[in-house]
Coordinates of C-alpha atoms and ligand atoms in Angstrom, one line a residue:
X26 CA -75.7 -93.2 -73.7
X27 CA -71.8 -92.4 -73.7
X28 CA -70.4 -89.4 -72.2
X29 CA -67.3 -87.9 -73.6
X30 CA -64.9 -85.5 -72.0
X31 CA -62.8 -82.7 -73.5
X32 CA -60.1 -81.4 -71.4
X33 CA -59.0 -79.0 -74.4
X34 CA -61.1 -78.7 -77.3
X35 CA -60.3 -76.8 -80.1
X36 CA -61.4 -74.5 -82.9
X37 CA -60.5 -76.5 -86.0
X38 CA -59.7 -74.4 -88.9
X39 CA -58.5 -75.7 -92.7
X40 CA -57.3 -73.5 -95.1
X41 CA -57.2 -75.1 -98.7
X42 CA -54.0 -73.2 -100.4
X43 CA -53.0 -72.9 -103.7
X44 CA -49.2 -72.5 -104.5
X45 CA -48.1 -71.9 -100.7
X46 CA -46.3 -68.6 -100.8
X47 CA -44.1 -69.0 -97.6
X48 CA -43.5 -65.8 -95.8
X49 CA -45.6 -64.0 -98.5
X50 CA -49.2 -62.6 -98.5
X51 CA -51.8 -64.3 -100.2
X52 CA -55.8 -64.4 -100.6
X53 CA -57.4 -67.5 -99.5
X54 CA -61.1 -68.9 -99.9
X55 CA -62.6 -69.2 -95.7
X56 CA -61.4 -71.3 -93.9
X57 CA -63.3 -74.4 -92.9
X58 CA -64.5 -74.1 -89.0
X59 CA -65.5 -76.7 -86.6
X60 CA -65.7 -78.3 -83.0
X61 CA -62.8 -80.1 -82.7
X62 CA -60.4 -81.9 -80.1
X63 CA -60.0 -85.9 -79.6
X64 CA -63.1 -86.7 -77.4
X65 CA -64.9 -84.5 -79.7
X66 CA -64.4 -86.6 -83.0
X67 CA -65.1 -89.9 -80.7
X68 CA -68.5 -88.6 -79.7
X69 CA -68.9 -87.5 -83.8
X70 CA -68.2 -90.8 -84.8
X71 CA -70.6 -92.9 -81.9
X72 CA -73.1 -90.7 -82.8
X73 CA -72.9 -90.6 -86.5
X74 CA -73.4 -94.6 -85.6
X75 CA -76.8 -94.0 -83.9
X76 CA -75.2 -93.9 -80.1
X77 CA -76.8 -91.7 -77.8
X78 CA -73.8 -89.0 -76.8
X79 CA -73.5 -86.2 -74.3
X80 CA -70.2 -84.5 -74.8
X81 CA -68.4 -82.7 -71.8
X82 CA -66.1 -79.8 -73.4
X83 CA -63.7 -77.7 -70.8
X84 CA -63.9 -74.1 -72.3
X85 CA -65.8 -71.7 -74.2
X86 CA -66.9 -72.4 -77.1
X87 CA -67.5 -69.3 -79.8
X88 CA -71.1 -68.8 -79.8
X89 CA -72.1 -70.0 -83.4
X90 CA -70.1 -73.1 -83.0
X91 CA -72.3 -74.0 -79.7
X92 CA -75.1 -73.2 -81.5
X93 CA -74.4 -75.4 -84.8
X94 CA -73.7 -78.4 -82.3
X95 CA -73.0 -81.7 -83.4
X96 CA -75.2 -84.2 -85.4
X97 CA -76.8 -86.5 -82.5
X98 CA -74.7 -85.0 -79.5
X99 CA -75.8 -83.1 -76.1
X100 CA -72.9 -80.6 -75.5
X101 CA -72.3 -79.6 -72.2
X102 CA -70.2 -76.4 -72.2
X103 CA -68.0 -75.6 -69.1
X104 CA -67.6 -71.8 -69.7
X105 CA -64.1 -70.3 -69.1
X106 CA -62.4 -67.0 -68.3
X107 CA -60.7 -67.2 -71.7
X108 CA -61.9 -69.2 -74.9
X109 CA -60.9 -72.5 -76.3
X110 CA -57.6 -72.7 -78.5
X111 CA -57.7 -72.9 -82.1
X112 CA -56.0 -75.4 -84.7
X113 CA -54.5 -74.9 -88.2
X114 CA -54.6 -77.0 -91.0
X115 CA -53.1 -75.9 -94.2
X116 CA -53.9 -78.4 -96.8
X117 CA -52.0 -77.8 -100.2
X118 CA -53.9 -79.8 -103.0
X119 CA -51.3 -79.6 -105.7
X120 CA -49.1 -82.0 -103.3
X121 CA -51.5 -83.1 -101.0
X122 CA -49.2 -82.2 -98.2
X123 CA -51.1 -81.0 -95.0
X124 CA -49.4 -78.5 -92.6
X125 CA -51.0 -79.2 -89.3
X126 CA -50.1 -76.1 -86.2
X127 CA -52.0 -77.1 -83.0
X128 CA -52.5 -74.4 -80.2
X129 CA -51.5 -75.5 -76.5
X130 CA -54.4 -73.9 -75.4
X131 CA -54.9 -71.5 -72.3
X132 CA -54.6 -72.9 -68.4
X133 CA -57.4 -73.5 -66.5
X134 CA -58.6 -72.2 -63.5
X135 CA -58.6 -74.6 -60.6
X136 CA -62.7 -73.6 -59.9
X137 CA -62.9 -74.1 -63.7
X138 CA -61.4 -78.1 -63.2
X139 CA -63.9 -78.6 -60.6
X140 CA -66.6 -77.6 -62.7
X141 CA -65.9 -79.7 -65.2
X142 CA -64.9 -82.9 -63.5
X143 CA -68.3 -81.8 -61.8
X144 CA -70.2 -81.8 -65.6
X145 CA -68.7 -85.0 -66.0
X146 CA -69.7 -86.6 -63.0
X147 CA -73.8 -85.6 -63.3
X148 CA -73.5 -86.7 -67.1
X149 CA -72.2 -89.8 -67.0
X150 CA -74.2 -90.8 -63.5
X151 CA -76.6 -92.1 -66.6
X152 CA -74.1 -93.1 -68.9
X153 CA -72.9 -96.8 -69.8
X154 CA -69.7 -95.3 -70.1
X155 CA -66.7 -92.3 -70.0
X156 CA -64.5 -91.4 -72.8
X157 CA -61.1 -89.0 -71.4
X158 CA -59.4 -88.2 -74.7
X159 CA -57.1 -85.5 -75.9
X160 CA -54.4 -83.5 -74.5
X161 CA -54.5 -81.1 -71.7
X162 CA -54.6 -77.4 -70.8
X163 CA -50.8 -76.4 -69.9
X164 CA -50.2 -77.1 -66.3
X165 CA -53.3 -79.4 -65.2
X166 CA -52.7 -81.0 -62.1
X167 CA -52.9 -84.9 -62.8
X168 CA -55.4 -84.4 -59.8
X169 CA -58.4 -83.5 -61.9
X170 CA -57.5 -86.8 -64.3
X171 CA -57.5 -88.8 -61.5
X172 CA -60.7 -87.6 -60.5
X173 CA -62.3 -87.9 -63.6
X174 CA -61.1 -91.4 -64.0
X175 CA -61.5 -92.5 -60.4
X176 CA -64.9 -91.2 -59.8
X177 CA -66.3 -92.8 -63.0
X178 CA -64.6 -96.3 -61.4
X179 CA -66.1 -95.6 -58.3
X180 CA -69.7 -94.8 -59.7
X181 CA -69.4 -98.3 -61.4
X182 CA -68.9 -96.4 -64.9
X183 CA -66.2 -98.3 -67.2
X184 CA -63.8 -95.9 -68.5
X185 CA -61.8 -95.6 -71.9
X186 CA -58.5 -92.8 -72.0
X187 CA -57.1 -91.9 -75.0
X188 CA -54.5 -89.8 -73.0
X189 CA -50.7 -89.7 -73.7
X190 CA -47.3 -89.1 -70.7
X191 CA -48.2 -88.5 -67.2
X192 CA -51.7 -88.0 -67.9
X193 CA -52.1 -91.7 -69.3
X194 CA -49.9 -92.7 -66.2
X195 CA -52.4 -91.0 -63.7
X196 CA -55.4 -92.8 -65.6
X197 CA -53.8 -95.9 -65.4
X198 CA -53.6 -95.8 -62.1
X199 CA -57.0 -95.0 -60.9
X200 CA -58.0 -98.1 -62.8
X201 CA -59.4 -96.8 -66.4
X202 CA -60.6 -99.8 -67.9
X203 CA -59.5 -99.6 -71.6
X204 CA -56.6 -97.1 -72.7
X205 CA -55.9 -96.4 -76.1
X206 CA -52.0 -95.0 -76.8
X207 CA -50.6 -95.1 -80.5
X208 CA -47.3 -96.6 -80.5
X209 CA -45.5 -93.1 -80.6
X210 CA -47.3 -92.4 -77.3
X211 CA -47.4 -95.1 -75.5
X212 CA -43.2 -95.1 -76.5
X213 CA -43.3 -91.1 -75.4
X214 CA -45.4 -92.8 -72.1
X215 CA -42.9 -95.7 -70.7
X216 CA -39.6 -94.8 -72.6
X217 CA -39.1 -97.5 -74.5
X218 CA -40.2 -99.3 -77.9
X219 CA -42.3 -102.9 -77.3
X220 CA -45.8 -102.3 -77.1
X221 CA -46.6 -105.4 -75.5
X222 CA -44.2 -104.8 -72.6
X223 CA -45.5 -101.1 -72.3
X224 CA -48.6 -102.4 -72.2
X225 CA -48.3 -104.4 -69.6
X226 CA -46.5 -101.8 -67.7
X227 CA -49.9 -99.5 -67.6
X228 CA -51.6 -102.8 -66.6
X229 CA -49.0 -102.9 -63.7
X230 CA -49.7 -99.7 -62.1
X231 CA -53.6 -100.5 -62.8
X232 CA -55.2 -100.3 -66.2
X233 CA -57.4 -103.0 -67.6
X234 CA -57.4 -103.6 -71.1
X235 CA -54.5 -101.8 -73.3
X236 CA -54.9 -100.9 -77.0
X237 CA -51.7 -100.2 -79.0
X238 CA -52.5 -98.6 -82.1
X239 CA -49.8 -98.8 -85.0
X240 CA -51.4 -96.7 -88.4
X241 CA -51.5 -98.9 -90.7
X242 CA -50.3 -102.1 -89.5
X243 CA -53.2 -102.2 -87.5
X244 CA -53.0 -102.6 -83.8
X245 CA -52.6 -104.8 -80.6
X246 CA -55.6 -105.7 -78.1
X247 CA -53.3 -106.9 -74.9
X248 CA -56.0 -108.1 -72.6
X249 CA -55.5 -107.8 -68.7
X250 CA -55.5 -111.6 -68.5
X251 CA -54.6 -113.5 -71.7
X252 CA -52.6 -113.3 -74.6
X253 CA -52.3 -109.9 -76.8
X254 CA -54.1 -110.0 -80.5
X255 CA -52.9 -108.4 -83.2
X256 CA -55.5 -107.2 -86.0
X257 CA -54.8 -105.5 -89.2
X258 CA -56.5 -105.1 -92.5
X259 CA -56.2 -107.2 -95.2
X260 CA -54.1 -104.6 -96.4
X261 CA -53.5 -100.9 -96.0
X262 CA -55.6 -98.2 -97.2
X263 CA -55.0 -94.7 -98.5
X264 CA -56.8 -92.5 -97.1
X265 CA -57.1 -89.5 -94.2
X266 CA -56.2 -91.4 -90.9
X267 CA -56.4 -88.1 -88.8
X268 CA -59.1 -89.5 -86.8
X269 CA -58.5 -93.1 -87.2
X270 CA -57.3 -93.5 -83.4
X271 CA -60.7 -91.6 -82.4
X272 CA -62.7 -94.4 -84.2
X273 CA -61.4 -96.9 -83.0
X274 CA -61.5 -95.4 -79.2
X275 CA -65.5 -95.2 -80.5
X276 CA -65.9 -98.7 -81.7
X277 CA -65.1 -99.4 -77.7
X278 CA -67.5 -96.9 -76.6
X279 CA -70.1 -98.8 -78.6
X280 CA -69.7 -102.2 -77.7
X281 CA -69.5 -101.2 -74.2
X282 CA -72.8 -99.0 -74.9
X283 CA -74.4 -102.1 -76.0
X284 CA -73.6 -104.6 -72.9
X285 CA -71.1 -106.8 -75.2
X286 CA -68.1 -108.1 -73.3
X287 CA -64.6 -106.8 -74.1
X288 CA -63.3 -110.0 -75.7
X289 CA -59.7 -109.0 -77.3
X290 CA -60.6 -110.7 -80.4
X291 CA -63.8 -109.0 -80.5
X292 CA -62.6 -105.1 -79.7
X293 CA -59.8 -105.7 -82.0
X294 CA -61.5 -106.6 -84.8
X295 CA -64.0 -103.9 -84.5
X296 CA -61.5 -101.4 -83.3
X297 CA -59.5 -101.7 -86.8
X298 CA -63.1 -102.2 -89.0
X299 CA -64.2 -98.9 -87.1
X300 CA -60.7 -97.3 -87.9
X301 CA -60.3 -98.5 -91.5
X302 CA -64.0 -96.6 -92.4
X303 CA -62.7 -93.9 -90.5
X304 CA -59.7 -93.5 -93.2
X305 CA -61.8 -94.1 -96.1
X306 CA -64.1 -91.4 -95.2
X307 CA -62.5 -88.0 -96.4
X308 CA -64.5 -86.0 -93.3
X309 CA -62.8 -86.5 -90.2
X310 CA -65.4 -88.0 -87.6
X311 CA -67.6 -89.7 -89.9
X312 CA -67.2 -93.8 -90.9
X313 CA -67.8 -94.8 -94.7
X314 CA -70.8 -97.0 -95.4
X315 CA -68.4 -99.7 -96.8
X316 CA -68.0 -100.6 -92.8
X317 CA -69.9 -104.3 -93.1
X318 CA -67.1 -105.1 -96.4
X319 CA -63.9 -103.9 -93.7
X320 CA -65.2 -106.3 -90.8
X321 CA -64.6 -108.9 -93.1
X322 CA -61.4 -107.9 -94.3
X323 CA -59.7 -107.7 -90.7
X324 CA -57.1 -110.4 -89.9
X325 CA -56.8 -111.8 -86.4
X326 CA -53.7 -113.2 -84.8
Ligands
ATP22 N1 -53.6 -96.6 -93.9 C1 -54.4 -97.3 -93.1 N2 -55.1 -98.4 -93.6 C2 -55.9 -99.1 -92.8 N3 -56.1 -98.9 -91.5 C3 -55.5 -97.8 -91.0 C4 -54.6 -97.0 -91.7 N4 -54.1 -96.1 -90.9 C5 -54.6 -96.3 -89.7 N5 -55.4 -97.3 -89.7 C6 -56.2 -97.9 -88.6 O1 -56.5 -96.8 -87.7 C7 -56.0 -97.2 -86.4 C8 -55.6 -96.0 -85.6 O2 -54.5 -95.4 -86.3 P1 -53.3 -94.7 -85.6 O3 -52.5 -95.7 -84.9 O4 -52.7 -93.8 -86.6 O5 -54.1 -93.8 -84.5 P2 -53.8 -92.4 -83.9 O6 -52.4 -92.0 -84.1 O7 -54.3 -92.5 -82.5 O8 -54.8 -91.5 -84.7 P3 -55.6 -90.2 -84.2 O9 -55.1 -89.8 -82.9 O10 -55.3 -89.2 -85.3 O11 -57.0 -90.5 -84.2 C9 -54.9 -98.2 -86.6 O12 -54.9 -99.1 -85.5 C10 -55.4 -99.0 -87.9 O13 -56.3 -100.0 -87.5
MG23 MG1 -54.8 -90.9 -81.2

């Protein structure tokens, strides 16, 4: 069983839109509604692949939404004074362009932290490992992160943060064992542009294995000890990538789940087979079944 933790999950809402009238009033078929929020789409994904998942969200989550669930995943609500934030997606078909407006999200209470850093803690005490993804309420103290991260270490859970800035600094540094930046971030993270050199500065201050993910040129496995890989496909896909980072933060999960070693070679080829099904599949959160076909097509170097 893996156990992923939301710090800031979201209402995710699509509109489909017809001839976008800007500043006007229009009529639009509902919206599309779901659970959403990084760690959220990981544990969508592990479980849509027949992992056993218990999802830790921060917030509260509008009744029906709780009560839908997820396919395949125990969620463990950690009710707040205020609900969880919402995102927007306005998808135009004519052009295909997709407008994306992303809430901050409320602060949390201190007493609120605790009791989800607690949720974590009792759900992972069974768990092979811990997933941190996502961004943050506004104003967390880097405390609750290093709690998170560090008590998971301490219990002898392996870790994996898909966390970006200071908050990816503080995981690093109480040891998480696999991080996941995209190159934007991990830029954004260490201030400047090499991924192999900003990897190995999150290995410096204490993170094991670093995964630099670059759309679609694939991405870069830098190993704590030993040389970086890079693995890409064969060649690019179109497709929807929102997600594709989540996928490949779940293809870890999974391999850890199932007691396999995290050979560089090995979690990168997975990690962009994982990602590339992820892109081909139109829903966000679920892999295509052509899977098998994109393990063969990833190149290793
Ligand atoms: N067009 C594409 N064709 C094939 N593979 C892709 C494509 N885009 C992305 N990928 C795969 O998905 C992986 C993750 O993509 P990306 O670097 O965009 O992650 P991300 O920005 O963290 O995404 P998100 O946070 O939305 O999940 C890449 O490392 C690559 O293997
Ligand atoms: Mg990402």
């Amino acid at each position: 069983m893996i156990v992923t933790a939301t710090p800031n999950p979201a209402v995710d809402l699509t509109l489909s839109v017809r001839d976008l009238d800007r500043g006007g009033s229009q009529s639009v078929p509902p919206a599309q509604r779901r659970l959403g929020g990084k760690a959220v789409n990981v544990a969508r994904v592990a479980a849509q692949q027949g992992i056993d998942v218990t999802a830790v969200l921060l917030g509260s989550v509008p009744d029906d939404l709780r009560a839908a669930g997820i396919p395949g995943v125990e969620l463990v609500v950690v009710r707040t004074r205020t609900g969880i934030r919402s995102t927007y997606a306005i998808a135009e078909p004519e052009t295909g362009a997709v407008t994306m407006l992303n809430e901050t999200g409320a602060p949390r209470l201190p007493r609120e932290w605790e009791s989800f850093v607690d949720a974590v803690a009792r759900a992972r005490d069974t768990a092979s490992c811990l997933v941190v993804s996502g961004s943050l309420p506004p104003d967390a103290d880097l405390a609750h992160v290093r709690a998170l991260v560090g008590g998971a270490r301490a219990a002898g859970v392996p870790v994996i943060a898909d966390l970006v800035g200071d908050a990816l600094w503080a995981a690093a540094a109480a040891g998480a064992d696999v991080v996941k930046p995209n190159r934007a971030e991990l830029q954004r993270t260490v201030g400047y542009d090499d991924p192999e050199a900003g990897a190995r500065a999150l290995q410096h201050s204490g993170a094991g294995m670093v995964i630099v993910s670059l759309g679609e040129e694939g991405l870069i496995v830098v190993p704590p000890a030993g040389a970086p890989v890079h693995a890409a496909l064969d060649r690019a896909l179109r497709g929807n990538p929102t997600g594709a980072g989540d996928a490949a933060v779940a293809s870890v999960a999974a391999r850890i789940d199932r007691g396999e070693p995290l050979d560089a070679t090995a979690v990168a080829t997975a990690a962009v087979a994982w990602s590339a099904a992820a892109v081909l599949s139109p829903v966000a959160g679920t892999l295509d079944d052509r899977l098998p076909d994109l393990v063969a097509r990833v190149r290793v170097r």
